[in-house]
Amino acid sequence: MVGVFEVGAVPFNPDGWGPPDSTTATAPSTTTTLPLHVPFAPFSRSEKLGRIADFTRSFANANPSNRPSSGKPGAASSESPFDFSLDLDTFPLANPEDDSSFRLVDAKPPTRPKFGPKWRFNQHRPQLPQRRDEEVEARKREAEKERARRDRLYNLNRSNQNQQRREAAIFKSSVDIQPEWNMLDQIPFSTFSKLSFSVPEPEDLLLCGALEYYDRSFDRITPKNERRLERFKNRNFFKVTTTDDPVIRRLANEDKATVFATDTILATLMCAPRSVYSWDIVIQRVGNKLFFDKRDGSQLDLLSVHETSQEPLPEAKDDINSAYSLSVEAAYINQNFSQQVLVRDGNKVSFDEPNPFANEGDEVASVAYRYRRWKLDNDMYLIARCEVQSVVEVNNQKSFLTLNALNEFDPKYSGVDWRQKLETQRGAVLATELKNNANKLAKWTAQSILASADLMKLGYVSRVHPRDHFNHVILGVVGYKPRDFAAQINLNTANMWGIVKSIVDLCMKLNEGKYVLVKDPSKPQVRIYEVPADAFENDYVEEPLPEEEQVQPPAEDTEAGEPNGTTNDVEAKETDTNLMVMVPWDFS
């Protein structure tokens, strides 16, 4: 049986909203059934009213632990003045225990202001501490990055200072300056960066030698399928200076040009601002002609290693990782690499004349000499002997290649392990080599551009073990177009020729005689000395180079049966034409 709910008389309040202060004064004759002393909550028309009951609620699934949160619209508060119990006889459905879990229902979302920031976390108060922690952590990370950046700058400046002191203390001049030499001029490298000169396309006067084809299978070598570096003991490599070249002598007698040089000497001049080690070039002014030569025993034929690196190399000459030992090892690697990546099936591309430096019956390395002429002025031409090491056939056309090898001796000096990074991060490996060997890579690029090679191949050769400088493996070969690679390493062709043109103009103003251009070992500048006519010849007595700096054949260790690791890996021998022939060491 459902109880009957009777609504008593509702008094009228003529003074305002809500019930009157005294119901008996307004309606004395009206009897009310309302409970006595029931308080009324004050309200205004602007307040939001919620539903008074929820008829869709299922009491079976009611969870007494779900307490309504105070402060939300339509939620009942435990401190409500209407907190009283009803008579269960009159209202049998009412349960006083349900009052604590009772709440009003309001499905409408809370109103948002039309203006002002819309803070997303205003509706999720429990996330405020977490977001505050994230902001604190973000600030900590930014502070840590800033601190690391300052540390790097500090270490970089400190390393530069140490590098300058190390250069001044350790690096020696490539040639002993004699007291009777007269210094004519000194040119700082800062003036070279402002020079620019454009030359027209060169013309080929003569091609000599023969080339073997490049083996494309070496392009697929990875550190996982490395290949052992072979030794070519029977092939001769010729490093002939300018005035000893019979072809250049013939062209000079025919008055084909005014200036004569080789690609190695021109590349050294073109990339002089990037050099750190000392070097020297002999200049001879004969009549109206100019010859750029290298000295006997000059280290221009050797390859520098870690020349531009900030990590100092061991100073001891007997250390296998010293600057001199590494340059000798790099020359040995470069020679053998240039012959191993060829298809050695006897098929060669021959040119106008055979190798001008080889005797009959000699087995020579795969090389072609391009004697090229550039126009420097209206009445001034330059002839240079340029080298290419291989040829490849692309679209039924033969393309010339230059072959060079980078060598890794110890990963702790470079900071990059080629066996781990070469396959996945080849760009990082190349960037590290560009930082540590900027001068060597720039000279290789300049030589490729001078020879108009269509492609330059760079090989990555590493030691089998960091302490074993006799055995090496090829980890990869990459090809680049010379002019694209020059743009990548910021090598400007116009600036290179501007440096050569300025030095040629300076030397053409000198009197007839012999001069030497020396790179200062401790300062970024070059100096020009006037030397006697018999300087650097056999009958000229000068202070000899230290024994460890002279090019000598290897000395065999009779006890161990192995060559020592402190001498050169190439030996020099004189032929009947008084030419320098470079052959690899016998490491067996």
Short mmCIF file of N, CA and C in Angstrom, two decimals, residues 474-537:
data_model
loop_
_atom_site.label_atom_id
_atom_site.label_comp_id
_atom_site.label_asym_id
_atom_site.label_seq_id
_atom_site.Cartn_x
_atom_site.Cartn_y
_atom_site.Cartn_z
N ILE A 474 89.74 -4.01 -45.85
CA ILE A 474 88.90 -3.00 -46.52
C ILE A 474 87.48 -3.17 -45.99
N LEU A 475 86.93 -2.10 -45.41
CA LEU A 475 85.60 -2.15 -44.82
C LEU A 475 84.53 -1.56 -45.73
N GLY A 476 84.91 -0.81 -46.74
CA GLY A 476 83.91 -0.21 -47.62
C GLY A 476 84.56 0.71 -48.63
N VAL A 477 83.85 0.94 -49.73
CA VAL A 477 84.29 1.85 -50.79
C VAL A 477 83.10 2.70 -51.20
N VAL A 478 83.32 4.01 -51.26
CA VAL A 478 82.26 4.95 -51.61
C VAL A 478 82.76 5.83 -52.75
N GLY A 479 81.88 6.14 -53.68
CA GLY A 479 82.22 6.99 -54.82
C GLY A 479 81.53 8.34 -54.76
N TYR A 480 82.24 9.38 -55.18
CA TYR A 480 81.70 10.74 -55.21
C TYR A 480 82.11 11.41 -56.52
N LYS A 481 81.29 12.34 -56.97
CA LYS A 481 81.69 13.20 -58.06
C LYS A 481 82.57 14.31 -57.49
N PRO A 482 83.71 14.57 -58.10
CA PRO A 482 84.67 15.51 -57.48
C PRO A 482 84.09 16.89 -57.20
N ARG A 483 83.37 17.46 -58.14
CA ARG A 483 82.87 18.81 -57.93
C ARG A 483 81.75 18.83 -56.88
N ASP A 484 80.94 17.80 -56.85
CA ASP A 484 79.91 17.73 -55.80
C ASP A 484 80.55 17.55 -54.43
N PHE A 485 81.58 16.73 -54.37
CA PHE A 485 82.26 16.54 -53.09
C PHE A 485 82.99 17.81 -52.66
N ALA A 486 83.54 18.55 -53.63
CA ALA A 486 84.20 19.81 -53.30
C ALA A 486 83.21 20.80 -52.70
N ALA A 487 82.00 20.85 -53.25
CA ALA A 487 80.99 21.73 -52.67
C ALA A 487 80.58 21.27 -51.28
N GLN A 488 80.60 19.97 -51.05
CA GLN A 488 80.22 19.43 -49.75
C GLN A 488 81.24 19.79 -48.67
N ILE A 489 82.51 19.81 -49.03
CA ILE A 489 83.55 20.14 -48.05
C ILE A 489 83.95 21.61 -48.13
N ASN A 490 83.18 22.41 -48.83
CA ASN A 490 83.40 23.86 -48.91
C ASN A 490 84.76 24.18 -49.55
N LEU A 491 85.05 23.51 -50.64
CA LEU A 491 86.27 23.75 -51.40
C LEU A 491 85.91 24.50 -52.68
N ASN A 492 86.32 25.76 -52.72
CA ASN A 492 85.95 26.64 -53.83
C ASN A 492 87.02 26.56 -54.91
N THR A 493 86.59 26.20 -56.13
CA THR A 493 87.55 26.06 -57.23
C THR A 493 88.14 27.41 -57.61
N ALA A 494 87.35 28.46 -57.62
CA ALA A 494 87.87 29.79 -57.96
C ALA A 494 88.90 30.25 -56.94
N ASN A 495 88.68 29.94 -55.67
CA ASN A 495 89.67 30.30 -54.65
C ASN A 495 90.96 29.50 -54.81
N MET A 496 90.85 28.24 -55.19
CA MET A 496 92.05 27.42 -55.39
C MET A 496 92.92 28.01 -56.50
N TRP A 497 92.30 28.36 -57.60
CA TRP A 497 93.07 28.94 -58.69
C TRP A 497 93.53 30.36 -58.35
N GLY A 498 92.80 31.05 -57.51
CA GLY A 498 93.26 32.38 -57.08
C GLY A 498 94.55 32.30 -56.29
N ILE A 499 94.69 31.25 -55.45
CA ILE A 499 95.93 31.07 -54.69
C ILE A 499 97.09 30.77 -55.64
N VAL A 500 96.87 29.88 -56.61
CA VAL A 500 97.94 29.54 -57.56
C VAL A 500 98.33 30.76 -58.39
N LYS A 501 97.33 31.50 -58.84
CA LYS A 501 97.62 32.68 -59.68
C LYS A 501 98.41 33.73 -58.90
N SER A 502 98.08 33.93 -57.64
CA SER A 502 98.80 34.94 -56.85
C SER A 502 100.25 34.53 -56.62
N ILE A 503 100.50 33.24 -56.35
CA ILE A 503 101.87 32.78 -56.14
C ILE A 503 102.66 32.83 -57.45
N VAL A 504 102.03 32.48 -58.56
CA VAL A 504 102.71 32.56 -59.85
C VAL A 504 103.07 34.00 -60.18
N ASP A 505 102.15 34.92 -59.97
CA ASP A 505 102.46 36.33 -60.25
C ASP A 505 103.58 36.83 -59.36
N LEU A 506 103.60 36.38 -58.10
CA LEU A 506 104.67 36.81 -57.20
C LEU A 506 106.02 36.26 -57.64
N CYS A 507 106.04 35.00 -58.08
CA CYS A 507 107.30 34.39 -58.48
C CYS A 507 107.79 34.92 -59.83
N MET A 508 106.88 35.32 -60.69
CA MET A 508 107.30 35.85 -61.98
C MET A 508 108.00 37.19 -61.85
N LYS A 509 107.81 37.86 -60.71
CA LYS A 509 108.50 39.13 -60.48
C LYS A 509 109.91 38.94 -59.92
N LEU A 510 110.25 37.71 -59.55
CA LEU A 510 111.56 37.45 -59.00
C LEU A 510 112.59 37.31 -60.11
N ASN A 511 113.85 37.45 -59.73
CA ASN A 511 114.94 37.28 -60.68
C ASN A 511 115.16 35.79 -60.93
N GLU A 512 115.97 35.51 -61.96
CA GLU A 512 116.28 34.12 -62.24
C GLU A 512 117.06 33.53 -61.08
N GLY A 513 116.71 32.29 -60.75
CA GLY A 513 117.38 31.64 -59.63
C GLY A 513 116.49 30.58 -59.02
N LYS A 514 116.90 30.14 -57.85
CA LYS A 514 116.17 29.08 -57.15
C LYS A 514 115.62 29.63 -55.85
N TYR A 515 114.39 29.24 -55.55
CA TYR A 515 113.71 29.70 -54.35
C TYR A 515 112.99 28.50 -53.72
N VAL A 516 112.60 28.67 -52.47
CA VAL A 516 111.86 27.63 -51.78
C VAL A 516 110.71 28.29 -51.03
N LEU A 517 109.54 27.70 -51.18
CA LEU A 517 108.33 28.17 -50.50
C LEU A 517 108.06 27.22 -49.34
N VAL A 518 108.09 27.72 -48.11
CA VAL A 518 108.01 26.88 -46.91
C VAL A 518 106.79 27.30 -46.11
N LYS A 519 106.02 26.32 -45.68
CA LYS A 519 104.91 26.59 -44.76
C LYS A 519 105.46 26.64 -43.34
N ASP A 520 105.18 27.71 -42.65
CA ASP A 520 105.68 27.88 -41.29
C ASP A 520 105.12 26.78 -40.41
N PRO A 521 105.96 26.13 -39.59
CA PRO A 521 105.45 25.02 -38.78
C PRO A 521 104.55 25.44 -37.63
N SER A 522 104.63 26.68 -37.21
CA SER A 522 103.85 27.11 -36.04
C SER A 522 102.86 28.21 -36.33
N LYS A 523 102.88 28.78 -37.54
CA LYS A 523 101.97 29.88 -37.86
C LYS A 523 101.29 29.60 -39.19
N PRO A 524 100.06 30.07 -39.37
CA PRO A 524 99.36 29.87 -40.66
C PRO A 524 99.86 30.86 -41.72
N GLN A 525 101.03 30.59 -42.24
CA GLN A 525 101.61 31.46 -43.25
C GLN A 525 102.68 30.69 -44.02
N VAL A 526 103.05 31.22 -45.18
CA VAL A 526 104.12 30.66 -45.99
C VAL A 526 105.19 31.72 -46.18
N ARG A 527 106.41 31.25 -46.34
CA ARG A 527 107.54 32.15 -46.52
C ARG A 527 108.31 31.76 -47.78
N ILE A 528 108.87 32.76 -48.46
CA ILE A 528 109.66 32.53 -49.67
C ILE A 528 111.11 32.89 -49.36
N TYR A 529 112.00 31.91 -49.59
CA TYR A 529 113.43 32.11 -49.34
C TYR A 529 114.17 32.01 -50.67
N GLU A 530 115.20 32.83 -50.82
CA GLU A 530 116.12 32.72 -51.95
C GLU A 530 117.28 31.84 -51.52
N VAL A 531 117.50 30.76 -52.26
CA VAL A 531 118.50 29.77 -51.89
C VAL A 531 119.57 29.71 -52.98
N PRO A 532 120.74 29.17 -52.67
CA PRO A 532 121.79 29.04 -53.70
C PRO A 532 121.35 28.12 -54.83
N ALA A 533 121.98 28.27 -55.96
CA ALA A 533 121.61 27.49 -57.15
C ALA A 533 121.88 26.01 -56.96
N ASP A 534 122.85 25.65 -56.12
CA ASP A 534 123.17 24.24 -55.92
C ASP A 534 122.49 23.67 -54.68
N ALA A 535 121.50 24.36 -54.14
CA ALA A 535 120.79 23.86 -52.97
C ALA A 535 119.99 22.61 -53.32
N PHE A 536 119.89 21.69 -52.35
CA PHE A 536 119.12 20.45 -52.46
C PHE A 536 119.69 19.51 -53.50
N GLU A 537 120.96 19.71 -53.91
CA GLU A 537 121.60 18.80 -54.84
C GLU A 537 122.65 18.00 -54.09
#
